[in-house]
Tab-separated table of C-alpha atoms in Angstrom:
chain	number	residue	atom	x	y	z
A	635	MET	CA	-8.166	-8.491	-2.242
A	636	PRO	CA	-7.474	-5.163	-1.246
A	637	ALA	CA	-5.803	-3.414	-4.353
A	638	ALA	CA	-2.829	-2.550	-2.376
A	639	ALA	CA	-1.976	-6.573	-2.831
A	640	ALA	CA	-1.278	-6.036	-5.793
A	641	ALA	CA	1.309	-3.117	-5.555
A	642	GLY	CA	0.080	-1.499	-8.808
A	643	ASN	CA	2.353	-4.362	-10.671
A	644	ALA	CA	2.044	-7.734	-11.308
A	645	PRO	CA	5.504	-10.078	-9.941
A	646	PRO	CA	7.581	-11.151	-12.609
A	647	ALA	CA	6.846	-13.759	-14.816
A	648	ALA	CA	7.510	-17.064	-13.763
A	649	GLY	CA	10.455	-18.269	-15.561
A	650	THR	CA	12.330	-15.074	-16.476
A	651	VAL	CA	14.568	-14.686	-13.369
A	652	PRO	CA	16.565	-16.960	-11.562
A	653	ASN	CA	15.104	-18.408	-8.183
A	654	PHE	CA	18.042	-19.635	-6.891
A	655	VAL	CA	21.597	-17.346	-6.710
A	656	ALA	CA	24.502	-19.153	-4.747
A	657	PRO	CA	24.633	-17.928	-1.541
A	658	ILE	CA	27.834	-17.028	0.365
A	659	THR	CA	28.331	-19.702	2.518
A	660	VAL	CA	31.614	-18.366	4.584
A	661	ALA	CA	31.480	-14.523	6.172
A	662	PRO	CA	34.717	-12.960	5.728
A	663	ALA	CA	37.021	-13.519	8.023
A	664	ALA	CA	37.454	-10.339	11.041
A	665	GLY	CA	39.748	-7.420	9.170
A	666	ALA	CA	39.072	-8.859	5.941
A	667	SER	CA	38.428	-6.246	2.773
A	668	ILE	CA	35.663	-6.554	0.569
A	669	PRO	CA	35.904	-6.734	-2.400
A	670	PRO	CA	37.669	-3.187	-3.596
A	671	ALA	CA	35.131	-2.403	-6.800
A	672	LEU	CA	32.341	-2.341	-4.059
A	673	ARG	CA	33.939	-0.672	-1.982
A	674	SER	CA	34.472	2.073	-4.283
A	675	LEU	CA	31.123	2.312	-5.270
A	676	PHE	CA	29.682	3.097	-1.817
A	677	PRO	CA	32.485	5.024	-0.191
A	678	ASP	CA	29.980	6.651	2.191
A	679	ILE	CA	29.114	2.947	3.529
A	680	GLU	CA	31.037	1.981	6.796
A	681	SER	CA	33.200	-1.962	5.500
A	682	ALA	CA	31.432	-3.737	8.172
A	683	CYS	CA	28.167	-2.456	7.092
A	684	ILE	CA	28.440	-3.488	3.569
A	685	THR	CA	29.988	-7.403	4.644
A	686	SER	CA	26.199	-7.453	6.712
A	687	VAL	CA	24.824	-7.062	3.428
A	688	ILE	CA	26.227	-8.816	1.091
A	689	THR	CA	26.361	-11.853	4.265
A	690	HIS	CA	22.487	-10.526	4.501
A	691	GLU	CA	23.109	-10.012	8.605
A	692	LEU	CA	21.751	-6.429	7.971
A	693	LYS	CA	18.794	-6.737	10.244
A	694	ALA	CA	15.232	-4.204	9.379
A	695	SER	CA	15.688	-1.891	12.263
A	696	ASP	CA	19.506	-1.691	11.287
A	697	ILE	CA	18.960	-0.154	7.272
A	698	TYR	CA	19.659	3.452	8.423
A	699	LYS	CA	23.108	2.652	8.438
A	700	LEU	CA	23.236	2.681	4.257
A	701	ASP	CA	21.789	6.522	4.686
A	702	PRO	CA	24.622	8.760	4.417
A	703	ARG	CA	22.428	11.728	4.728
A	704	LEU	CA	22.214	10.660	8.216
A	705	LYS	CA	26.292	10.506	8.752
A	706	ASP	CA	26.736	14.103	9.722
A	707	SER	CA	23.448	15.142	11.289
A	708	GLU	CA	24.991	14.147	15.006
A	709	SER	CA	27.137	12.427	16.938
A	710	SER	CA	28.297	8.791	16.031
A	711	PHE	CA	28.678	8.274	19.662
A	712	ILE	CA	27.353	9.407	23.124
A	713	LEU	CA	29.087	9.497	26.543
A	714	THR	CA	27.366	7.625	29.369
A	715	GLY	CA	28.032	6.066	32.819
A	716	ALA	CA	29.497	3.357	31.057
A	717	GLY	CA	31.544	4.867	28.430
A	718	LEU	CA	31.433	6.027	24.976
A	719	GLN	CA	27.793	3.951	23.011
A	720	LEU	CA	26.946	4.148	19.739
A	721	ASN	CA	23.724	7.200	19.229
A	722	ASP	CA	21.737	5.260	17.008
A	723	SER	CA	18.581	6.327	18.744
A	724	LYS	CA	17.694	8.986	16.266
A	725	HIS	CA	18.492	6.783	13.097
A	726	LYS	CA	16.756	4.291	14.683
A	727	SER	CA	13.390	6.303	13.952
A	728	TYR	CA	11.594	5.948	10.679
A	729	LYS	CA	9.196	8.582	10.112
A	730	ASN	CA	7.909	8.291	6.444
A	731	ILE	CA	8.261	5.837	3.193
A	732	ASN	CA	11.050	8.320	2.509
A	733	SER	CA	13.262	7.063	5.564
A	734	ILE	CA	13.217	3.397	4.419
A	735	VAL	CA	12.823	3.474	0.600
A	736	PHE	CA	16.150	5.526	0.362
A	737	PRO	CA	18.342	3.532	2.107
A	738	LEU	CA	16.262	0.132	0.524
A	739	HIS	CA	17.448	1.415	-2.612
A	740	THR	CA	21.074	1.629	-1.253
A	741	TYR	CA	20.981	-2.098	0.299
A	742	PHE	CA	19.293	-3.512	-3.017
A	743	ALA	CA	22.342	-1.765	-4.916
A	744	ILE	CA	24.964	-3.910	-3.077
A	745	LEU	CA	24.111	-6.796	-2.958
A	746	LEU	CA	23.378	-6.657	-7.154
A	747	GLU	CA	26.856	-4.890	-7.273
A	748	HIS	CA	27.985	-8.476	-5.708
A	749	ILE	CA	26.089	-11.330	-6.487
A	750	PRO	CA	26.992	-12.838	-10.054
A	751	ALA	CA	26.168	-10.835	-12.905
A	752	SER	CA	24.313	-13.326	-14.780
A	753	SER	CA	22.372	-13.409	-12.103
A	754	GLY	CA	21.782	-9.212	-11.370
A	755	ARG	CA	19.746	-8.358	-14.002
A	756	GLY	CA	17.265	-10.734	-13.481
A	757	VAL	CA	17.072	-10.609	-9.226
A	758	ALA	CA	16.828	-6.448	-10.225
A	759	ALA	CA	13.111	-6.960	-10.883
A	760	TYR	CA	12.477	-8.764	-7.651
A	761	PHE	CA	13.832	-5.770	-5.738
A	762	PHE	CA	11.957	-3.011	-8.046
A	763	TRP	CA	8.799	-4.804	-7.748
A	764	TYR	CA	9.116	-4.270	-3.658
A	765	LEU	CA	10.437	-0.793	-3.451
A	766	THR	CA	6.811	-0.290	-5.997
A	767	HIS	CA	4.818	-2.503	-3.762
A	768	ILE	CA	5.920	-0.629	-0.414
A	769	GLU	CA	5.343	2.634	-1.864
A	770	THR	CA	1.884	1.839	-2.515
A	771	LEU	CA	1.027	0.428	0.639
A	772	ALA	CA	2.149	3.667	2.453
A	773	THR	CA	-0.018	5.671	0.357
A	774	GLU	CA	-3.248	3.648	1.420
A	775	TYR	CA	-2.388	2.474	4.897
A	776	GLU	CA	-1.404	4.059	8.038
A	777	TRP	CA	3.001	4.364	8.089
A	778	ALA	CA	3.291	2.598	11.521
A	779	ALA	CA	1.069	-0.305	10.084
A	780	VAL	CA	3.447	-0.402	7.052
A	781	LEU	CA	6.426	-0.092	9.090
A	782	GLU	CA	5.785	-2.850	11.278
A	783	TYR	CA	4.707	-5.134	7.585
A	784	HIS	CA	8.226	-4.338	5.727
A	785	SER	CA	10.033	-4.953	8.921
A	786	LEU	CA	9.153	-8.909	9.494
A	787	PHE	CA	9.067	-9.376	5.463
A	788	PHE	CA	12.902	-7.748	5.214
A	789	ASN	CA	13.473	-10.530	7.753
A	790	ARG	CA	11.925	-13.240	6.463
A	791	ARG	CA	14.088	-12.671	2.872
A	792	ARG	CA	17.043	-12.271	5.054
A	793	THR	CA	16.765	-15.867	5.752
A	794	GLU	CA	15.705	-16.987	2.428
A	795	MET	CA	18.307	-15.356	0.842
A	796	GLN	CA	21.245	-16.800	3.167
A	797	SER	CA	20.307	-19.753	1.257
A	798	GLY	CA	19.991	-18.397	-2.293
A	799	PHE	CA	16.705	-17.718	-3.165
A	800	TYR	CA	15.307	-13.795	-3.860
A	801	THR	CA	11.571	-14.733	-5.445
A	802	SER	CA	10.073	-13.845	-2.764
A	803	TRP	CA	10.573	-10.096	-3.068
A	804	SER	CA	8.344	-9.900	-5.777
A	805	SER	CA	5.072	-11.736	-4.022
A	806	PRO	CA	2.754	-10.067	-0.390
A	807	ASP	CA	2.974	-11.395	2.306
A	808	LEU	CA	-0.837	-12.259	2.620
A	809	THR	CA	-0.755	-13.341	6.193
A	810	LEU	CA	1.581	-10.380	7.103
A	811	LEU	CA	-0.559	-8.170	4.959
A	812	SER	CA	-3.888	-9.375	6.430
A	813	THR	CA	-3.071	-9.274	10.086
A	814	HIS	CA	-0.713	-6.107	10.340
A	815	VAL	CA	-1.798	-3.639	7.214
A	816	TYR	CA	-4.848	-4.037	5.913
A	817	PRO	CA	-6.913	-3.049	9.524
A	818	HIS	CA	-5.375	-0.374	9.220
A	819	ARG	CA	-6.130	1.754	6.394
A	820	LYS	CA	-5.693	5.277	5.815
A	821	SER	CA	-9.112	7.690	7.149
A	822	VAL	CA	-10.439	10.077	4.062
A	823	ALA	CA	-12.886	11.908	6.091
A	824	ALA	CA	-10.366	13.602	8.211
A	825	ALA	CA	-8.323	14.848	5.379
A	826	TRP	CA	-11.668	15.640	2.912
A	827	LYS	CA	-13.587	18.909	3.524
A	828	PRO	CA	-16.526	20.138	0.929
A	829	ALA	CA	-15.434	23.475	0.738
A	830	SER	CA	-17.906	26.125	1.389
A	831	PRO	CA	-20.000	27.754	-0.937
A	832	LYS	CA	-18.927	31.309	-1.884
A	833	ARG	CA	-20.489	33.648	-3.764
A	834	GLY	CA	-19.024	34.744	-6.845
A	835	PRO	CA	-19.345	37.735	-9.404
A	836	SER	CA	-22.244	35.175	-11.221
A	837	GLU	CA	-24.749	36.018	-7.926
A	838	ALA	CA	-26.892	39.154	-8.626
A	839	CYS	CA	-26.217	42.269	-6.040
A	840	ARG	CA	-29.338	42.291	-3.499
A	841	ASN	CA	-28.981	45.771	-2.691
A	842	TYR	CA	-29.464	46.127	-6.610
A	843	ASN	CA	-32.117	44.350	-6.265
A	844	ILE	CA	-34.091	46.517	-3.943
A	845	GLY	CA	-32.665	49.578	-5.429
A	846	LYS	CA	-30.331	50.262	-3.079
A	847	CYS	CA	-27.256	50.166	-5.029
A	848	ASP	CA	-26.638	52.384	-8.665
A	849	LYS	CA	-22.619	52.387	-9.143
A	850	THR	CA	-21.043	50.743	-11.747
A	851	PRO	CA	-18.998	48.467	-11.314
A	852	CYS	CA	-20.670	47.113	-8.228
A	853	PRO	CA	-18.811	48.216	-4.744
A	854	TYR	CA	-19.538	44.827	-3.635
A	855	GLY	CA	-18.738	42.911	-6.668
A	856	ARG	CA	-21.876	41.246	-7.500
A	857	LEU	CA	-23.632	41.362	-10.537
A	858	HIS	CA	-26.725	44.225	-11.768
A	859	MET	CA	-29.343	42.090	-12.888
A	860	CYS	CA	-32.603	41.188	-12.016
A	861	SER	CA	-33.068	38.066	-9.513
A	862	THR	CA	-35.697	37.035	-10.802
A	863	CYS	CA	-35.449	36.988	-14.724
A	864	GLY	CA	-31.613	37.306	-15.155
A	865	LYS	CA	-32.676	40.606	-17.040
A	866	ALA	CA	-30.853	44.325	-16.640
A	867	HIS	CA	-32.717	45.611	-14.752
A	868	GLY	CA	-33.670	45.234	-10.529
A	869	ALA	CA	-36.350	42.551	-9.070
A	870	HIS	CA	-38.104	45.594	-7.979
A	871	GLU	CA	-38.926	46.722	-11.459
A	872	HIS	CA	-39.881	43.170	-12.759
A	873	PRO	CA	-42.528	43.685	-14.837
A	874	ALA	CA	-46.348	42.217	-12.790
A	875	GLY	CA	-47.262	39.000	-14.014
A	876	ALA	CA	-44.114	38.581	-16.362
A	877	ALA	CA	-42.302	35.400	-16.759
A	878	GLY	CA	-40.159	34.241	-14.043
A	879	ALA	CA	-42.332	36.797	-11.644
A	880	VAL	CA	-42.864	35.157	-7.994
């Protein structure tokens, strides 16, 4: 099994964190406000978006809505033939691991603030495990493959959380990994090139060894020593029959 399956850390030990958190069975009524304390902690996130998080309705493709850095990057609406429409084409372009991890932190923070305190500390272990898992995958496999895995994994967890179960956040989905990730390991051959050998100051001056360079220091940055024996004379002066002679 590839090392990335373990994602650099072991899942939380069984029995140390809760398996079940009572789910929200009824979504807030239209126009109803979310708890003021929750709203005050995330002032840059729209109330409707916070509601979609705590009711587990927010899809993986919409997690960009939790990234306040995108708030003022461009107009929220564009004018089309059908009138004003939400402009989300730019925000849905998840180009690297940071575009996923940053809003994921906010997503998990909202959930942890909302669920009962008695369960929050344990569930946090599941969430932190997944963050490490997805970041580790991104270092070893092609980003497009990791993004596909994340999207499918995330949406499966939403369904489970609606029933009150959070434990699967702490376990890799081996079926998804085998199908979408493992065949796409990053190539190291293209990124690594052997360094070309360079002549350094430890190399004997060729001109000195044929009697054509007598300046000190050597204008070529080489050493004035015998290329045959390494002593302080040129090869043209190397004693015949001496050790190292060729």
